[in-house]
Structure formats: structure tokens, C-alpha cells
XYZ file of C-alpha atoms in Angstrom:
580
model
C 139.623 127.726 75.631
C 137.852 125.107 77.234
C 138.037 122.933 74.428
C 141.714 123.237 73.792
C 142.278 122.419 77.496
C 140.208 119.242 77.504
C 141.720 118.130 74.541
C 145.427 118.924 76.164
C 144.454 117.261 79.586
C 143.151 114.149 77.437
C 146.293 113.541 75.569
C 148.109 113.452 79.013
C 145.824 110.837 80.347
C 146.379 109.104 77.133
C 150.526 109.336 77.552
C 149.997 108.383 81.334
C 147.763 105.304 80.371
C 150.500 103.841 78.056
C 153.107 104.353 80.765
C 150.425 102.830 82.940
C 150.406 105.786 85.332
C 147.195 106.970 86.827
C 147.169 110.428 88.504
C 145.419 108.972 91.491
C 148.429 106.744 92.158
C 150.816 109.974 92.441
C 151.346 110.286 96.086
C 152.198 113.999 95.870
C 148.493 114.819 94.158
C 146.786 112.871 96.475
C 148.634 114.642 99.370
C 147.580 118.063 98.070
C 143.982 116.997 96.823
C 142.136 117.757 99.862
C 143.507 121.549 100.071
C 142.439 122.032 96.435
C 138.684 122.976 94.814
C 139.340 120.414 92.261
C 137.871 116.659 92.029
C 139.384 113.799 90.403
C 137.362 111.387 88.528
C 138.821 108.461 86.050
C 142.362 109.856 86.320
C 140.861 113.628 85.203
C 141.391 116.613 87.284
C 138.084 118.653 86.738
C 135.764 121.224 87.904
C 132.242 120.390 89.126
C 129.879 120.996 86.075
C 128.238 124.044 87.581
C 131.450 125.606 88.338
C 132.571 125.405 84.989
C 129.443 127.220 83.721
C 129.957 130.139 86.186
C 133.600 130.505 85.143
C 132.481 130.083 81.371
C 129.928 133.148 82.032
C 132.850 135.094 83.525
C 135.190 134.324 80.659
C 132.666 135.888 78.291
C 132.637 139.301 79.818
C 129.982 141.477 81.771
C 127.556 141.578 79.052
C 126.880 138.018 79.078
C 127.755 137.726 83.205
C 126.292 140.712 84.246
C 129.221 140.773 86.878
C 130.022 144.496 86.677
C 130.230 145.617 90.038
C 132.062 144.423 93.497
C 128.724 143.561 94.793
C 127.678 141.078 91.859
C 131.062 139.804 91.892
C 130.609 138.572 95.296
C 127.290 136.760 94.322
C 129.265 134.886 91.785
C 131.891 134.177 94.287
C 129.048 132.618 96.528
C 127.608 130.651 93.454
C 130.787 129.219 92.673
C 131.552 128.088 96.377
C 128.423 126.476 96.779
C 128.720 124.217 93.645
C 131.877 123.268 95.363
C 129.958 122.565 98.646
C 132.138 125.266 100.366
C 129.153 127.079 101.835
C 129.050 125.054 105.177
C 132.905 126.597 105.510
C 131.632 130.304 106.015
C 133.090 133.548 104.996
C 133.235 136.372 107.475
C 129.985 138.103 107.372
C 131.487 141.676 105.918
C 133.574 139.768 102.930
C 131.216 140.586 100.496
C 131.058 144.447 101.922
C 134.901 144.369 101.440
C 134.730 143.457 97.773
C 132.170 145.877 97.232
C 133.752 148.879 99.127
C 136.802 148.006 96.959
C 135.894 147.750 93.519
C 132.710 150.110 93.531
C 134.243 152.869 95.734
C 137.986 152.921 96.037
C 138.667 152.205 92.348
C 137.868 155.070 90.060
C 135.299 154.265 87.705
C 137.354 153.862 84.365
C 139.885 151.158 86.723
C 136.882 149.290 87.671
C 135.388 149.121 84.413
C 138.652 147.558 82.747
C 138.885 145.183 85.793
C 135.432 143.558 85.198
C 135.620 144.043 81.135
C 139.058 142.665 80.915
C 140.629 141.015 84.190
C 137.701 139.058 85.656
C 136.932 137.412 82.099
C 140.852 136.523 81.948
C 140.948 135.160 85.171
C 138.118 132.969 84.718
C 139.593 131.376 81.535
C 142.980 131.162 83.653
C 140.300 128.852 86.399
C 139.025 126.985 83.475
C 142.690 125.753 82.710
C 143.668 125.136 86.258
C 142.894 121.328 85.971
C 145.049 121.112 82.755
C 147.810 123.261 84.099
C 148.051 120.796 87.439
C 147.721 117.716 85.195
C 150.921 119.198 82.969
C 152.686 120.334 85.914
C 152.477 116.647 87.695
C 153.455 114.869 84.437
C 156.728 117.079 84.004
C 157.537 116.950 87.915
C 159.645 114.052 88.104
C 162.076 115.455 85.524
C 162.673 119.011 86.120
C 165.252 118.591 88.622
C 167.461 115.483 87.839
C 164.955 112.772 89.341
C 164.089 115.073 92.523
C 160.770 114.981 93.198
C 159.360 118.666 92.566
C 155.571 117.906 92.187
C 153.033 120.289 93.980
C 152.156 118.336 97.374
C 151.859 119.222 101.233
C 155.688 119.807 101.969
C 155.169 118.267 105.799
C 157.260 119.279 108.670
C 160.400 117.441 109.335
C 160.734 116.404 105.635
C 162.783 118.552 103.440
C 161.482 118.891 100.155
C 161.121 121.034 97.083
C 157.984 122.199 94.650
C 158.615 124.064 91.520
C 155.651 125.926 89.864
C 155.188 127.847 87.027
C 154.357 131.472 87.001
C 151.366 130.331 85.172
C 149.862 127.792 87.498
C 150.505 130.312 90.254
C 148.494 132.737 88.626
C 145.832 130.614 88.839
C 146.536 129.387 92.301
C 146.123 133.193 93.176
C 142.974 133.521 91.153
C 141.490 130.847 93.415
C 142.660 132.801 96.441
C 140.790 135.575 95.134
C 137.882 133.987 94.429
C 138.019 132.079 97.932
C 137.829 128.801 96.336
C 140.104 126.738 98.652
C 138.838 124.679 101.055
C 139.370 125.865 104.702
C 138.022 122.351 107.038
C 141.498 120.647 106.787
C 144.121 123.107 106.791
C 144.116 123.981 110.808
C 144.586 120.250 111.560
C 147.924 120.468 109.187
C 149.061 123.780 110.554
C 148.649 125.415 107.183
C 147.952 129.535 107.020
C 144.942 130.381 105.514
C 145.119 131.414 101.524
C 141.898 132.755 100.531
C 141.467 136.604 100.361
C 138.243 136.890 102.406
C 139.759 138.210 105.602
C 141.876 140.680 103.578
C 138.256 142.286 101.936
C 136.614 141.190 105.449
C 138.862 143.532 107.468
C 138.818 146.358 104.768
C 135.043 146.825 105.898
C 135.452 146.122 109.290
C 138.529 147.999 110.904
C 139.582 150.015 107.422
C 143.110 151.247 107.191
C 144.653 153.171 104.231
C 147.666 150.355 104.436
C 144.947 147.541 103.821
C 143.227 149.110 101.010
C 146.936 149.600 99.309
C 147.642 145.860 100.025
C 144.840 144.876 98.007
C 145.970 147.239 95.188
C 149.219 145.580 94.882
C 147.522 142.094 94.855
C 144.891 143.546 92.080
C 147.721 145.199 90.079
C 149.646 141.626 90.028
C 146.622 139.974 88.901
C 145.907 142.666 86.145
C 149.657 141.995 84.935
C 149.548 138.616 84.520
C 146.046 138.742 82.861
C 147.724 141.150 80.289
C 151.020 139.560 79.865
C 151.456 136.068 81.580
C 154.916 135.416 82.504
C 156.818 131.943 81.624
C 159.002 131.395 84.310
C 159.085 129.197 87.338
C 159.650 129.275 91.330
C 160.523 127.060 93.609
C 159.348 126.515 97.241
C 161.728 124.395 99.316
C 161.252 123.448 103.146
C 164.876 123.147 104.574
C 165.447 120.966 107.559
C 168.392 120.343 110.016
C 168.012 117.003 111.124
C 167.812 116.848 115.249
C 169.277 113.473 115.167
C 172.846 113.043 114.507
C 174.245 111.743 111.296
C 177.510 110.990 109.728
C 176.389 112.017 106.179
C 174.304 115.090 106.950
C 174.557 118.665 108.383
C 172.608 118.216 111.482
C 171.161 120.609 114.175
C 174.165 121.668 115.915
C 174.713 121.853 119.473
C 176.840 124.375 121.837
C 179.997 122.768 121.220
C 179.634 122.851 117.561
C 179.332 126.777 117.750
C 181.960 127.107 120.659
C 184.512 124.965 119.079
C 183.650 126.043 115.501
C 187.207 127.832 113.772
C 185.434 128.844 110.667
C 186.565 132.551 110.069
C 183.960 135.130 110.241
C 182.646 136.420 107.018
C 182.813 140.120 105.675
C 180.227 142.514 107.198
C 178.713 145.249 105.184
C 176.665 148.022 106.909
C 173.795 149.436 104.427
C 172.773 152.722 105.779
C 170.443 153.509 103.133
C 168.034 151.508 100.779
C 165.681 148.311 101.372
C 166.777 144.679 101.548
C 164.445 143.845 98.317
C 166.285 146.616 96.240
C 169.592 144.690 97.141
C 171.538 143.504 93.934
C 170.095 140.289 92.518
C 171.758 136.972 93.664
C 172.030 137.415 97.469
C 169.985 135.609 100.168
C 167.574 137.693 100.987
C 166.077 137.383 104.848
C 162.257 137.764 105.325
C 161.323 137.913 108.900
C 159.014 135.462 109.138
C 156.131 134.116 111.186
C 156.300 130.440 111.892
C 153.258 130.438 109.487
C 154.396 131.510 105.842
C 153.288 134.602 105.206
C 152.218 135.864 108.683
C 149.269 138.507 108.651
C 149.836 138.881 104.848
C 146.599 138.129 104.053
C 144.878 140.075 107.167
C 145.911 143.123 108.836
C 149.616 142.708 109.181
C 151.716 145.231 107.052
C 155.200 144.993 108.213
C 158.542 143.568 106.817
C 157.389 139.866 105.791
C 153.723 141.016 105.026
C 155.208 143.880 102.745
C 157.479 141.551 100.704
C 154.745 139.239 99.783
C 152.346 142.099 98.298
C 155.289 143.054 96.026
C 156.053 139.712 95.204
C 152.723 137.871 95.489
C 154.221 134.590 93.979
C 155.251 134.094 97.792
C 151.656 133.663 98.700
C 151.692 130.250 96.676
C 153.487 128.802 99.416
C 150.910 129.009 101.985
C 148.770 126.412 99.908
C 151.214 123.684 100.854
C 153.823 124.816 103.487
C 152.676 124.099 106.972
C 154.272 125.870 109.938
C 158.062 125.847 110.573
C 159.726 124.199 113.458
C 162.868 125.410 115.361
C 164.983 123.152 113.053
C 163.219 124.382 109.607
C 163.800 127.102 107.442
C 161.713 128.064 103.985
C 163.734 129.148 100.831
C 161.801 130.617 97.677
C 163.434 131.402 94.511
C 162.271 133.049 91.778
C 159.563 134.864 92.937
C 158.838 138.364 90.650
C 158.319 141.498 91.693
C 155.297 143.351 90.137
C 154.847 146.624 92.739
C 156.493 149.692 94.110
C 155.430 150.710 97.280
C 156.481 153.807 99.977
C 155.948 153.851 103.803
C 156.085 151.100 106.008
C 153.250 149.676 108.692
C 150.396 152.105 108.666
C 152.184 154.313 106.040
C 152.347 151.454 103.648
C 151.207 152.498 100.139
C 151.288 151.075 96.716
C 153.083 153.638 94.329
C 152.897 151.666 90.705
C 154.357 149.341 88.493
C 157.458 147.558 89.079
C 159.438 145.797 86.127
C 161.368 143.036 87.391
C 164.653 143.150 85.340
C 166.696 140.419 87.404
C 167.892 137.560 85.054
C 166.484 134.407 85.335
C 168.718 130.995 86.174
C 168.968 127.652 83.892
C 165.852 126.538 85.534
C 163.727 129.980 84.564
C 163.567 131.232 87.820
C 164.142 135.200 88.611
C 167.435 135.605 90.456
C 165.747 136.541 93.802
C 166.311 134.016 96.698
C 164.220 134.880 99.758
C 164.672 132.605 102.767
C 162.106 133.079 105.306
C 163.332 132.428 109.328
C 161.117 132.865 112.276
C 162.230 134.314 115.271
C 161.355 133.757 118.669
C 158.413 136.137 119.491
C 158.561 138.511 122.853
C 161.162 136.386 124.516
C 162.410 139.186 126.886
C 165.322 138.077 129.195
C 164.693 134.525 127.828
C 166.531 135.339 124.649
C 169.992 135.563 126.843
C 169.454 131.661 127.806
C 171.590 129.160 126.075
C 168.416 127.394 124.730
C 167.116 130.436 123.117
C 170.635 131.589 121.448
C 170.957 128.030 120.332
C 167.596 128.038 119.215
C 168.139 131.645 116.902
C 171.531 130.794 116.016
C 170.193 127.032 114.219
C 167.258 128.686 112.797
C 169.518 131.215 110.923
C 172.272 128.524 109.995
C 169.211 126.520 108.939
C 167.937 129.274 106.566
C 171.757 130.369 105.256
C 173.276 127.080 104.475
C 172.818 126.187 101.063
C 171.743 122.815 99.983
C 173.965 122.938 96.939
C 177.415 123.317 99.189
C 176.545 120.294 101.582
C 179.395 118.155 100.059
C 181.832 120.992 100.066
C 180.715 121.618 103.879
C 181.046 118.105 104.870
C 184.561 117.887 103.450
C 185.345 121.256 105.180
C 183.849 119.786 108.746
C 186.175 117.007 108.207
C 189.420 119.540 108.315
C 187.665 121.278 111.100
C 187.639 118.307 113.307
C 191.165 117.117 112.230
C 192.392 120.828 112.740
C 190.705 120.690 116.277
C 192.405 117.346 117.237
C 195.609 118.620 116.351
C 195.265 121.631 118.396
C 194.221 119.481 121.684
C 196.863 117.006 120.861
C 199.791 119.855 120.787
C 198.264 121.101 123.923
C 196.456 124.195 122.931
C 194.085 126.044 124.863
C 191.366 126.240 122.228
C 187.962 128.337 123.535
C 185.217 125.901 123.574
C 181.862 125.772 125.876
C 183.268 122.658 128.158
C 186.307 124.548 129.067
C 184.556 127.627 130.135
C 185.429 131.073 129.796
C 187.821 130.793 132.694
C 190.230 129.244 129.860
C 190.309 132.745 128.151
C 192.417 135.385 129.335
C 191.011 139.126 128.387
C 193.201 142.029 128.585
C 192.948 145.694 127.202
C 195.788 146.588 125.255
C 193.960 150.170 124.838
C 190.688 151.476 125.661
C 189.021 150.089 122.422
C 191.246 146.892 121.919
C 190.343 143.310 123.625
C 192.008 140.283 122.343
C 192.335 136.860 123.282
C 195.598 135.925 124.846
C 196.488 131.908 124.235
C 200.133 131.999 124.468
C 200.707 128.115 125.142
C 200.243 127.363 121.317
C 199.599 130.513 119.417
C 201.567 129.392 116.285
C 199.611 126.129 115.963
C 196.573 128.089 116.428
C 197.217 130.698 114.098
C 198.592 128.310 111.058
C 195.281 126.283 111.510
C 193.315 129.556 111.471
C 194.963 130.429 108.173
C 194.665 127.220 106.799
C 190.819 127.299 107.412
C 190.573 130.666 106.029
C 192.088 129.738 102.761
C 189.426 126.549 102.611
C 186.507 129.018 103.206
C 187.562 131.483 100.803
C 187.550 129.352 97.844
C 184.417 129.679 95.477
C 181.376 127.624 96.313
C 179.377 125.533 93.893
C 175.970 127.217 92.292
C 174.590 129.919 94.905
C 176.766 128.847 97.878
C 178.429 132.153 97.186
C 175.620 134.264 97.463
C 175.765 136.851 100.338
C 173.370 137.270 103.083
C 171.035 140.700 102.943
C 169.150 140.986 106.280
C 168.343 143.475 109.004
C 166.882 143.432 112.490
C 165.264 140.052 112.274
C 163.253 139.209 115.036
C 163.209 142.751 116.655
C 160.686 145.591 116.690
C 157.080 144.070 117.287
C 159.127 140.782 118.213
C 160.937 142.188 121.056
C 164.704 140.600 120.192
C 167.584 142.555 121.162
C 168.919 144.197 117.917
C 172.732 143.916 119.150
C 172.244 140.092 119.847
C 170.220 139.037 116.397
C 173.001 141.016 114.646
C 175.743 138.788 116.083
C 173.559 135.783 115.928
C 172.727 136.357 111.869
C 176.646 137.035 111.582
C 177.739 133.973 113.165
C 175.425 132.035 111.065
C 176.151 133.515 107.851
C 179.918 132.599 108.765
C 179.085 129.096 109.706
C 177.120 128.721 106.274
C 180.133 129.771 104.376
C 178.569 132.944 103.142
C 181.360 135.209 102.109
C 179.724 138.547 103.638
C 176.563 139.727 105.298
C 174.871 142.792 104.114
C 172.805 144.392 107.314
C 170.207 146.969 106.968
C 170.103 148.365 110.637
C 166.953 151.030 109.569
C 168.102 153.711 112.085
C 167.579 151.593 115.111
C 169.599 153.987 117.635
C 171.241 151.206 119.565
C 173.123 150.017 115.897
C 174.316 153.512 115.302
C 177.888 151.990 116.055
C 177.593 149.138 114.036
C 179.694 149.991 111.456
C 182.789 150.632 113.566
C 181.824 147.409 115.980
C 182.083 145.013 112.919
C 185.000 146.413 111.779
C 186.789 146.081 115.075
C 185.487 142.536 115.613
C 187.196 141.804 111.737
C 190.180 143.341 112.935
C 190.917 140.615 115.619
C 190.622 137.743 112.768
C 188.196 135.992 115.304
C 186.595 132.716 114.716
C 182.989 132.046 114.850
C 183.830 129.810 117.946
C 185.722 133.110 119.251
C 182.794 135.279 119.028
C 180.097 132.888 120.047
C 181.867 132.442 122.992
C 182.130 136.213 123.776
C 178.351 136.362 123.094
C 177.471 133.063 125.355
C 179.745 135.610 128.217
C 177.832 138.583 127.728
C 174.295 136.829 127.945
C 175.005 134.972 131.021
C 175.931 138.100 132.822
C 172.643 140.013 131.422
C 170.823 137.018 132.130
C 171.666 137.391 135.836
C 171.667 141.138 135.649
C 175.251 141.573 136.319
C 175.348 143.851 133.349
C 172.800 146.194 131.524
C 174.847 147.158 128.869
C 174.376 146.167 125.330
C 176.614 143.937 123.707
C 178.613 146.354 121.944
C 179.300 148.519 124.666
C 180.196 145.306 126.739
C 182.628 144.049 123.999
C 183.837 147.273 123.496
C 184.089 149.499 126.551
C 184.854 152.715 124.880
C 181.560 153.123 123.362
C 179.868 153.433 126.676
C 182.018 156.398 127.791
C 180.543 158.410 124.518
């Protein structure tokens, strides 16, 4: 196997030389090389010779390598790390005990024997092919997406970009994580999350929780699956950025007037009282309630929404290798991550419950029809979350995630129509709702106990004609994946302390402004959202625009921040709810 890999890499090297290219001249490779365990010499990626020896020994099975237990496995891991000069980058003292505890005590003897006889040798062979896989990846990276750069590299903050990896290369990356082979000394300076599995095993020993054992079971199951049947598709990892500097050619970071003046109609709203986000029909944009460091506590003790998703779709973890933390105007979209595990429970009750066969179709690029968007909410904002700057931060974060880059040209044309229409309203003397005008320009009256509508009698006909025109434009099918719905839930709530009613509205506004056709919302039995079906349909019955609902949210938030109301947004908006 190693001989074949060397022949393949030498052939690639000859092809590059014929084209006058050298691997060391590739900027993408140079940016990621300090974070890889490989060395680059004479245009060739390679393991140090001692590492190759150990991996070849492991690939021959336990009769040759003598690696037949978790305790001996960790000795082999330590040997490889020493050969990579990683001994100064200390692993937690109890890491070895964690490997021993899991493989020698928690796994059934039959499963453990199978792991050391079949899976470890297959992983070693995969690692021996890693230099060839990377060389092949970089050779083909420039031709995957119509000339767009897709090679493995550091996707720096404030620089939008995409990396596309084969599932085989991802498997090799996660095998490196299992063996704790990634250097860690430079990751903190680049705001990169840790990607080795050492803390996962260390915490299993130091502070045992059954949920932690089951997280490892998910990852072990994934590695076993790919070693017996390697998937042949691709996964893309994209850093999405809304530029802060205004530009006439880009969709940029919106200001308050943008939201207050928006005449984009609200999209449809569906409340899902049962099921889970990851079980929704394929093709939708599934929200990852993310930490600003991708993956959050997935490789430590975390076990809530984001961490669970990373366990059942482990290919998400590969993004942690090269994606630094997100800024307020950034999101990360991952397309094609395959699901390998079923589970039950949540947090402390999380349990691995067996194999999952992912039947979602693949697109023309070989990616599973699974689109996951990582957006991080404000953490424990308290009353700050009702301030304008915090509302803006959250709605723009969600908008960045929900806006599909493939629809930007369509979106730009629509916004041109939007600006033209607003000018028309202004010239005709309309009293359009905007933040500059303030809430005094709106007259609210209660038609009955459940009905509150805007009264804008001075130019109702012009406004209605324009709203109908915009509704027709936004209802037209968008290209590629721009017509996918958003599937979400209580983003930024729970441990993050966000207001579920406000966060629901914020995500609805962002999805609508991003021209998504509808939003599917999983309230997960949160008490304050028990009337969400009624409230969402009540709002839709008024045919409000994004700007209409945004301005109402601002009015409520101002009162809440000042202590002038203690009602939730829904009860404030629909007074009859507070009387039931």
C-alpha cells in the first residue's frame, strides 16, 4: 500500500514539474502546513521515517505491532508523537488512562479484539496514504469549482472562502485526531479550536460521565465504518462574511435603516412539534447553534446541540482544523457531511444508539444533500440583548448564515428594485415605517382583542401595490440552493441565556430577508413558545414586511430594556395571550 502511494505521489510530482509548479510554492499548502504533522521536502509531502515505520508496523496487525489494548495503543501514539517532535506539546497526564479505560474496560472484549485486529491496521494504512491524498487534493483543487480556490488552507477571519475535501481525506484527518498527531503550539495564536482527541479521552478518566463515553462511541463507530467501507463523496466548508465596509457590488453588513426600511415580505413559518432538526427532510439549511469556535465542546465535555451534531456527523470536525473562530459578521456553512450514528437523549442523557445509514442524495459535486450553517449567538447577554446593537448583531449573524452566496446576483437586483420602490413611496408622500422616523409614525389600534394593524391611510394604495410587487418578485424560484428552507430552533437560548421569543423573531426576519421561502422551527417544548403556531399565523395574516416586524421588535425591546414591560414579545404583541 505504501509503495503504491509513493508511486502515485511521484507521478504527481512529475506532472507538477512538467507544468513548472512546486508544492512549496502553493500558498494554500503553505498556510496549512504548520498545522499538519507532515513535512515538505523537495516538493514531496512525507511522514518522518520513524513515523512511517511505526505506522507500517500497526498496519500489519497486533501480531506484528503488539498493539492489542488501549494501554499499548497509547504507547504507540506516544512513540509517533515523539518522532514528530511533539513531546514538548504535552498531552494531559490522564489521556493514556482514558484510552485504556475505553478500549480495555468499556468495550466488550469481542469489539476490542476486532478494533485492534482490523480497524487500527486500516487506520494506519489510511495515515500512510495521507501524503498522497493531500498531494492529489492540491493538484485537483483548482479545477473543482470553476476556478474557485478550494484547496485545504487556513480560512482566515474576514476572508470568505471555501475548502472542498474528499471523504477519504477527511477520514485521514480524523485518524490523525484519534492518534493526537496535530501540532498544537501555533493554534491558539490563530484562534483555532483544538482538534486532537486527547481531551476527550482525558476527561473520560478524570470526570466520567456516561454521555462522554457515548460521544467516543460515536467517533469510534465512524472510524470503524470508514475503515470497512470508505465513502467516496466530498464535503465543502465555507467561511461566509458580510463585509463591514459598504460596497455597491456586495451584500454588506446591514445597518438599522436597512432592516427598518425593508419591504421584503415575511416568509412562511412552520412549527414542528415533534422530531429533530437533523431528521428534517434533506436540502434544508439546518442551523448549528454554534460556539464562535467551531465545534464548541465537541472534543471535550460539551454535549448539547452543536456537540451532538458533530458526534453523529463527525466529518464536521475536520473543519476545526482550518477554520478560526467566527467574528460577528461571519458564519460557517458545511455541505455534505454524512451522518453515521443514531442517538437518544440530550446533554447528560445522550447515548449512542447504533448505526445510521445516510440515504440523502448527493449533488453534482458528490456532496450529501445536508447543509449545516454554524452561527454563534451572544452568550448570556441578560438585558443587553434588548439593546439595538445586540439585536443588530444577532439578526445580522443569522442573515449572514441564511443568505445563499449563489443567489447574490438575484439578491442585488431585488435590492435595486427595493430601493427604487422606497424612493417611489417617499416621492408620493407615503409614511413608510423606518427607524429614522421612529415609532411615532405608526398608529396602532386594536380592532378586536387579537387584532393589531398598522394604520397608514395617507398612501395605502401605493404601499399595497409595492408590497404585492415585492411579494411576486420574492416568490420566484431562486437558483441552486437559494430556495432551501431554514430549519432551526431555540438558537442562543438555554445555556446561552437568550430570550426564545426574541430569538425566534430574529431568525424569522433573517430568513425572510435572505429570501428563504419558509422557516421550520422546532421549539422543543419550551413553555414560552407554546403559542408559537398561533402567533406566527397571526403575524402572517397581516402580510407584514420584514421592516414592519423589525420596527415592532425595536419598540418592544426598548420598553423591555427600560423595564416598562415585563411581558414576553408575543404577549406584548398580541395582548389577549397575556390574559389566558
